[in-house]
Amino acid sequence: MSGFLYKWRYFFIGLLIFVVNLILKTWYLTANDIGHDEPFTLFFAQGTPTEIIRNLIPYNNPPLYELLLHYWISIFGIDPFEARLFSCLISCISAVVLFFIAKNFGNDRIGFFAVIVFTFSTYQISFAHEARAYSLFFLFSLCNMYYFIRLLDSSERKVKIGYIIFSILLLY
């Protein structure tokens, strides 16, 4: 393998995982109508950031996803495809993160197996197809797990900070 390809192989693997997930998860993104809890999320995401926080305090939903979705729909629109694309992209990023976690704590083969299971999981596909916080929660959980496992072997300050940041983000 040439030096350039060898040096950049994991970048290309990550990009390939992202693109494959994007193709598969956008395929039927609007097959179902907006339903279940999605209207709740989309309604609150249309408010101002102050309104979003104020309106979600009494409920059990933390405001971070609605705040991020607020800016997403203000740029891309609120049609079902555009609103759900945000969760879909987060799910695609999660697949890449999952590969690198499995690769770092196992090997490439384990990373590919984990990504294949994740990519074709009906739960993960349904989470990617909903304008809800599930995909974001999974991504933050993966990042938190990565830093937690690193924290077991290292007491580096940046590892502790990463773990604290993702622990806090999981709350919001």
PDB file of C-alpha atoms in Angstrom:
ATOM      1  CA  MET A   1       0.000   0.000   0.000  1.00  0.00           C
ATOM      2  CA  SER A   2       1.382   3.416  -0.903  1.00  0.00           C
ATOM      3  CA  GLY A   3       2.455   5.752   1.872  1.00  0.00           C
ATOM      4  CA  PHE A   4      -0.354   8.235   1.215  1.00  0.00           C
ATOM      5  CA  LEU A   5      -3.110   5.604   1.292  1.00  0.00           C
ATOM      6  CA  TYR A   6      -1.613   3.906   4.346  1.00  0.00           C
ATOM      7  CA  LYS A   7      -1.408   7.215   6.195  1.00  0.00           C
ATOM      8  CA  TRP A   8      -4.980   8.221   5.303  1.00  0.00           C
ATOM      9  CA  ARG A   9      -6.648   4.777   5.373  1.00  0.00           C
ATOM     10  CA  TYR A  10      -8.640   5.381   8.552  1.00  0.00           C
ATOM     11  CA  PHE A  11      -9.883   8.719   7.258  1.00  0.00           C
ATOM     12  CA  PHE A  12     -11.161   6.957   4.131  1.00  0.00           C
ATOM     13  CA  ILE A  13     -12.630   4.099   6.191  1.00  0.00           C
ATOM     14  CA  GLY A  14     -14.452   6.629   8.387  1.00  0.00           C
ATOM     15  CA  LEU A  15     -15.688   8.507   5.337  1.00  0.00           C
ATOM     16  CA  LEU A  16     -16.876   5.266   3.713  1.00  0.00           C
ATOM     17  CA  ILE A  17     -18.742   4.248   6.895  1.00  0.00           C
ATOM     18  CA  PHE A  18     -20.395   7.676   7.026  1.00  0.00           C
ATOM     19  CA  VAL A  19     -21.434   7.628   3.358  1.00  0.00           C
ATOM     20  CA  VAL A  20     -22.794   4.057   3.473  1.00  0.00           C
ATOM     21  CA  ASN A  21     -24.801   4.913   6.605  1.00  0.00           C
ATOM     22  CA  LEU A  22     -26.045   8.116   5.000  1.00  0.00           C
ATOM     23  CA  ILE A  23     -27.245   6.303   1.887  1.00  0.00           C
ATOM     24  CA  LEU A  24     -28.943   3.504   3.813  1.00  0.00           C
ATOM     25  CA  LYS A  25     -30.521   5.727   6.459  1.00  0.00           C
ATOM     26  CA  THR A  26     -31.851   8.421   4.128  1.00  0.00           C
ATOM     27  CA  TRP A  27     -33.395   5.829   1.811  1.00  0.00           C
ATOM     28  CA  TYR A  28     -36.814   5.783   3.514  1.00  0.00           C
ATOM     29  CA  LEU A  29     -36.400   8.840   5.728  1.00  0.00           C
ATOM     30  CA  THR A  30     -39.867  10.175   4.945  1.00  0.00           C
ATOM     31  CA  ALA A  31     -41.671   6.852   4.538  1.00  0.00           C
ATOM     32  CA  ASN A  32     -43.651   7.541   7.715  1.00  0.00           C
ATOM     33  CA  ASP A  33     -45.566  10.689   8.541  1.00  0.00           C
ATOM     34  CA  ILE A  34     -44.491  12.911  11.404  1.00  0.00           C
ATOM     35  CA  GLY A  35     -45.893  11.195  14.451  1.00  0.00           C
ATOM     36  CA  HIS A  36     -45.459   9.944  17.998  1.00  0.00           C
ATOM     37  CA  ASP A  37     -43.359  12.545  19.857  1.00  0.00           C
ATOM     38  CA  GLU A  38     -41.959  14.281  16.775  1.00  0.00           C
ATOM     39  CA  PRO A  39     -44.667  16.999  16.685  1.00  0.00           C
ATOM     40  CA  PHE A  40     -43.739  17.855  20.279  1.00  0.00           C
ATOM     41  CA  THR A  41     -40.071  18.234  19.334  1.00  0.00           C
ATOM     42  CA  LEU A  42     -40.757  20.215  16.166  1.00  0.00           C
ATOM     43  CA  PHE A  43     -43.216  22.510  17.942  1.00  0.00           C
ATOM     44  CA  PHE A  44     -40.765  23.448  20.672  1.00  0.00           C
ATOM     45  CA  ALA A  45     -37.802  23.680  18.262  1.00  0.00           C
ATOM     46  CA  GLN A  46     -39.591  26.493  16.405  1.00  0.00           C
ATOM     47  CA  GLY A  47     -39.526  28.770  19.440  1.00  0.00           C
ATOM     48  CA  THR A  48     -36.696  31.080  20.413  1.00  0.00           C
ATOM     49  CA  PRO A  49     -33.881  29.533  22.447  1.00  0.00           C
ATOM     50  CA  THR A  50     -35.213  31.253  25.571  1.00  0.00           C
ATOM     51  CA  GLU A  51     -38.714  29.901  24.937  1.00  0.00           C
ATOM     52  CA  ILE A  52     -37.357  26.409  24.310  1.00  0.00           C
ATOM     53  CA  ILE A  53     -35.539  26.334  27.637  1.00  0.00           C
ATOM     54  CA  ARG A  54     -38.420  27.931  29.540  1.00  0.00           C
ATOM     55  CA  ASN A  55     -41.041  25.613  28.014  1.00  0.00           C
ATOM     56  CA  LEU A  56     -39.053  22.400  28.488  1.00  0.00           C
ATOM     57  CA  ILE A  57     -38.037  22.955  32.125  1.00  0.00           C
ATOM     58  CA  PRO A  58     -41.277  21.464  33.527  1.00  0.00           C
ATOM     59  CA  TYR A  59     -41.085  18.411  31.248  1.00  0.00           C
ATOM     60  CA  ASN A  60     -38.760  15.411  31.259  1.00  0.00           C
ATOM     61  CA  ASN A  61     -37.029  16.347  27.976  1.00  0.00           C
ATOM     62  CA  PRO A  62     -33.736  18.208  28.281  1.00  0.00           C
ATOM     63  CA  PRO A  63     -33.552  21.174  25.875  1.00  0.00           C
ATOM     64  CA  LEU A  64     -30.256  20.516  24.058  1.00  0.00           C
ATOM     65  CA  TYR A  65     -31.693  18.565  21.119  1.00  0.00           C
ATOM     66  CA  GLU A  66     -34.515  21.075  20.598  1.00  0.00           C
ATOM     67  CA  LEU A  67     -32.006  23.938  20.714  1.00  0.00           C
ATOM     68  CA  LEU A  68     -29.784  22.288  18.104  1.00  0.00           C
ATOM     69  CA  LEU A  69     -32.813  21.399  15.989  1.00  0.00           C
ATOM     70  CA  HIS A  70     -34.000  25.012  16.259  1.00  0.00           C
ATOM     71  CA  TYR A  71     -30.883  26.213  14.441  1.00  0.00           C
ATOM     72  CA  TRP A  72     -30.995  23.282  12.010  1.00  0.00           C
ATOM     73  CA  ILE A  73     -34.575  23.975  10.894  1.00  0.00           C
ATOM     74  CA  SER A  74     -33.927  27.711  10.720  1.00  0.00           C
ATOM     75  CA  ILE A  75     -31.259  26.960   8.092  1.00  0.00           C
ATOM     76  CA  PHE A  76     -32.704  23.929   6.262  1.00  0.00           C
ATOM     77  CA  GLY A  77     -36.445  24.074   6.890  1.00  0.00           C
ATOM     78  CA  ILE A  78     -39.019  22.090   8.804  1.00  0.00           C
ATOM     79  CA  ASP A  79     -40.191  19.598   6.186  1.00  0.00           C
ATOM     80  CA  PRO A  80     -40.084  15.998   7.440  1.00  0.00           C
ATOM     81  CA  PHE A  81     -36.982  15.152   5.387  1.00  0.00           C
ATOM     82  CA  GLU A  82     -34.995  18.162   6.553  1.00  0.00           C
ATOM     83  CA  ALA A  83     -36.070  17.864  10.178  1.00  0.00           C
ATOM     84  CA  ARG A  84     -35.239  14.148  10.312  1.00  0.00           C
ATOM     85  CA  LEU A  85     -31.988  14.583   8.396  1.00  0.00           C
ATOM     86  CA  PHE A  86     -30.457  16.137  11.518  1.00  0.00           C
ATOM     87  CA  SER A  87     -30.968  12.922  13.520  1.00  0.00           C
ATOM     88  CA  CYS A  88     -29.906  10.866  10.520  1.00  0.00           C
ATOM     89  CA  LEU A  89     -26.578  12.710  10.227  1.00  0.00           C
ATOM     90  CA  ILE A  90     -25.952  12.305  13.942  1.00  0.00           C
ATOM     91  CA  SER A  91     -26.591   8.567  13.561  1.00  0.00           C
ATOM     92  CA  CYS A  92     -24.108   8.419  10.663  1.00  0.00           C
ATOM     93  CA  ILE A  93     -21.491  10.182  12.790  1.00  0.00           C
ATOM     94  CA  SER A  94     -22.227   7.679  15.577  1.00  0.00           C
ATOM     95  CA  ALA A  95     -21.356   4.813  13.219  1.00  0.00           C
ATOM     96  CA  VAL A  96     -17.934   6.358  12.567  1.00  0.00           C
ATOM     97  CA  VAL A  97     -17.327   6.972  16.270  1.00  0.00           C
ATOM     98  CA  LEU A  98     -18.395   3.399  17.060  1.00  0.00           C
ATOM     99  CA  PHE A  99     -15.901   2.039  14.535  1.00  0.00           C
ATOM    100  CA  PHE A 100     -13.023   3.984  16.042  1.00  0.00           C
ATOM    101  CA  ILE A 101     -13.949   3.030  19.605  1.00  0.00           C
ATOM    102  CA  ALA A 102     -14.141  -0.662  18.673  1.00  0.00           C
ATOM    103  CA  LYS A 103     -10.918  -0.396  16.654  1.00  0.00           C
ATOM    104  CA  ASN A 104      -9.032   1.346  19.455  1.00  0.00           C
ATOM    105  CA  PHE A 105     -10.109  -1.071  22.152  1.00  0.00           C
ATOM    106  CA  GLY A 106     -10.175  -4.167  19.950  1.00  0.00           C
ATOM    107  CA  ASN A 107      -9.071  -4.288  16.329  1.00  0.00           C
ATOM    108  CA  ASP A 108     -10.273  -3.371  12.832  1.00  0.00           C
ATOM    109  CA  ARG A 109     -12.325  -6.555  12.490  1.00  0.00           C
ATOM    110  CA  ILE A 110     -14.224  -5.821  15.706  1.00  0.00           C
ATOM    111  CA  GLY A 111     -14.759  -2.252  14.505  1.00  0.00           C
ATOM    112  CA  PHE A 112     -16.248  -3.403  11.215  1.00  0.00           C
ATOM    113  CA  PHE A 113     -18.458  -5.966  12.949  1.00  0.00           C
ATOM    114  CA  ALA A 114     -19.754  -3.321  15.382  1.00  0.00           C
ATOM    115  CA  VAL A 115     -20.506  -0.923  12.524  1.00  0.00           C
ATOM    116  CA  ILE A 116     -22.324  -3.583  10.501  1.00  0.00           C
ATOM    117  CA  VAL A 117     -24.508  -4.498  13.480  1.00  0.00           C
ATOM    118  CA  PHE A 118     -25.162  -0.812  14.193  1.00  0.00           C
ATOM    119  CA  THR A 119     -25.858   0.108  10.572  1.00  0.00           C
ATOM    120  CA  PHE A 120     -28.438  -2.630  10.041  1.00  0.00           C
ATOM    121  CA  SER A 121     -30.026  -2.447  13.488  1.00  0.00           C
ATOM    122  CA  THR A 122     -33.721  -1.706  13.065  1.00  0.00           C
ATOM    123  CA  TYR A 123     -33.687   0.250  16.325  1.00  0.00           C
ATOM    124  CA  GLN A 124     -30.883   2.490  15.129  1.00  0.00           C
ATOM    125  CA  ILE A 125     -32.548   2.977  11.754  1.00  0.00           C
ATOM    126  CA  SER A 126     -35.810   3.964  13.438  1.00  0.00           C
ATOM    127  CA  PHE A 127     -33.943   6.346  15.766  1.00  0.00           C
ATOM    128  CA  ALA A 128     -32.232   7.902  12.735  1.00  0.00           C
ATOM    129  CA  HIS A 129     -35.668   8.356  11.134  1.00  0.00           C
ATOM    130  CA  GLU A 130     -37.156  10.348  14.000  1.00  0.00           C
ATOM    131  CA  ALA A 131     -36.749  14.026  14.773  1.00  0.00           C
ATOM    132  CA  ARG A 132     -36.052  13.132  18.403  1.00  0.00           C
ATOM    133  CA  ALA A 133     -32.986  13.140  20.647  1.00  0.00           C
ATOM    134  CA  TYR A 134     -32.287   9.383  20.460  1.00  0.00           C
ATOM    135  CA  SER A 135     -29.431   9.611  17.949  1.00  0.00           C
ATOM    136  CA  LEU A 136     -27.806  12.483  19.805  1.00  0.00           C
ATOM    137  CA  PHE A 137     -28.104  10.602  23.083  1.00  0.00           C
ATOM    138  CA  PHE A 138     -26.450   7.553  21.501  1.00  0.00           C
ATOM    139  CA  LEU A 139     -23.595   9.657  20.089  1.00  0.00           C
ATOM    140  CA  PHE A 140     -22.963  11.293  23.462  1.00  0.00           C
ATOM    141  CA  SER A 141     -23.130   7.868  25.140  1.00  0.00           C
ATOM    142  CA  LEU A 142     -20.500   6.524  22.756  1.00  0.00           C
ATOM    143  CA  CYS A 143     -18.212   9.491  23.394  1.00  0.00           C
ATOM    144  CA  ASN A 144     -18.748   9.188  27.133  1.00  0.00           C
ATOM    145  CA  MET A 145     -17.941   5.470  26.992  1.00  0.00           C
ATOM    146  CA  TYR A 146     -14.774   6.192  25.014  1.00  0.00           C
ATOM    147  CA  TYR A 147     -13.522   8.640  27.627  1.00  0.00           C
ATOM    148  CA  PHE A 148     -14.578   6.370  30.489  1.00  0.00           C
ATOM    149  CA  ILE A 149     -12.585   3.445  29.085  1.00  0.00           C
ATOM    150  CA  ARG A 150      -9.602   5.732  28.494  1.00  0.00           C
ATOM    151  CA  LEU A 151      -9.971   7.038  32.053  1.00  0.00           C
ATOM    152  CA  LEU A 152      -9.459   3.505  33.395  1.00  0.00           C
ATOM    153  CA  ASP A 153      -5.949   3.429  31.896  1.00  0.00           C
ATOM    154  CA  SER A 154      -4.988   7.091  31.996  1.00  0.00           C
ATOM    155  CA  SER A 155      -5.265  10.014  34.332  1.00  0.00           C
ATOM    156  CA  GLU A 156      -4.556  12.609  31.644  1.00  0.00           C
ATOM    157  CA  ARG A 157      -6.348  15.880  32.177  1.00  0.00           C
ATOM    158  CA  LYS A 158      -7.872  15.960  28.670  1.00  0.00           C
ATOM    159  CA  VAL A 159      -9.364  12.485  29.221  1.00  0.00           C
ATOM    160  CA  LYS A 160     -10.960  13.621  32.490  1.00  0.00           C
ATOM    161  CA  ILE A 161     -12.278  16.778  30.825  1.00  0.00           C
ATOM    162  CA  GLY A 162     -13.697  14.783  27.889  1.00  0.00           C
ATOM    163  CA  TYR A 163     -15.452  12.425  30.288  1.00  0.00           C
ATOM    164  CA  ILE A 164     -16.900  15.305  32.304  1.00  0.00           C
ATOM    165  CA  ILE A 165     -18.058  17.177  29.181  1.00  0.00           C
ATOM    166  CA  PHE A 166     -19.894  14.178  27.723  1.00  0.00           C
ATOM    167  CA  SER A 167     -21.358  13.265  31.106  1.00  0.00           C
ATOM    168  CA  ILE A 168     -22.816  16.758  31.328  1.00  0.00           C
ATOM    169  CA  LEU A 169     -24.014  16.699  27.707  1.00  0.00           C
ATOM    170  CA  LEU A 170     -25.855  13.456  28.418  1.00  0.00           C
ATOM    171  CA  LEU A 171     -27.882  15.350  31.015  1.00  0.00           C
ATOM    172  CA  TYR A 172     -28.859  18.088  28.576  1.00  0.00           C
TER     173      TYR A 172
END
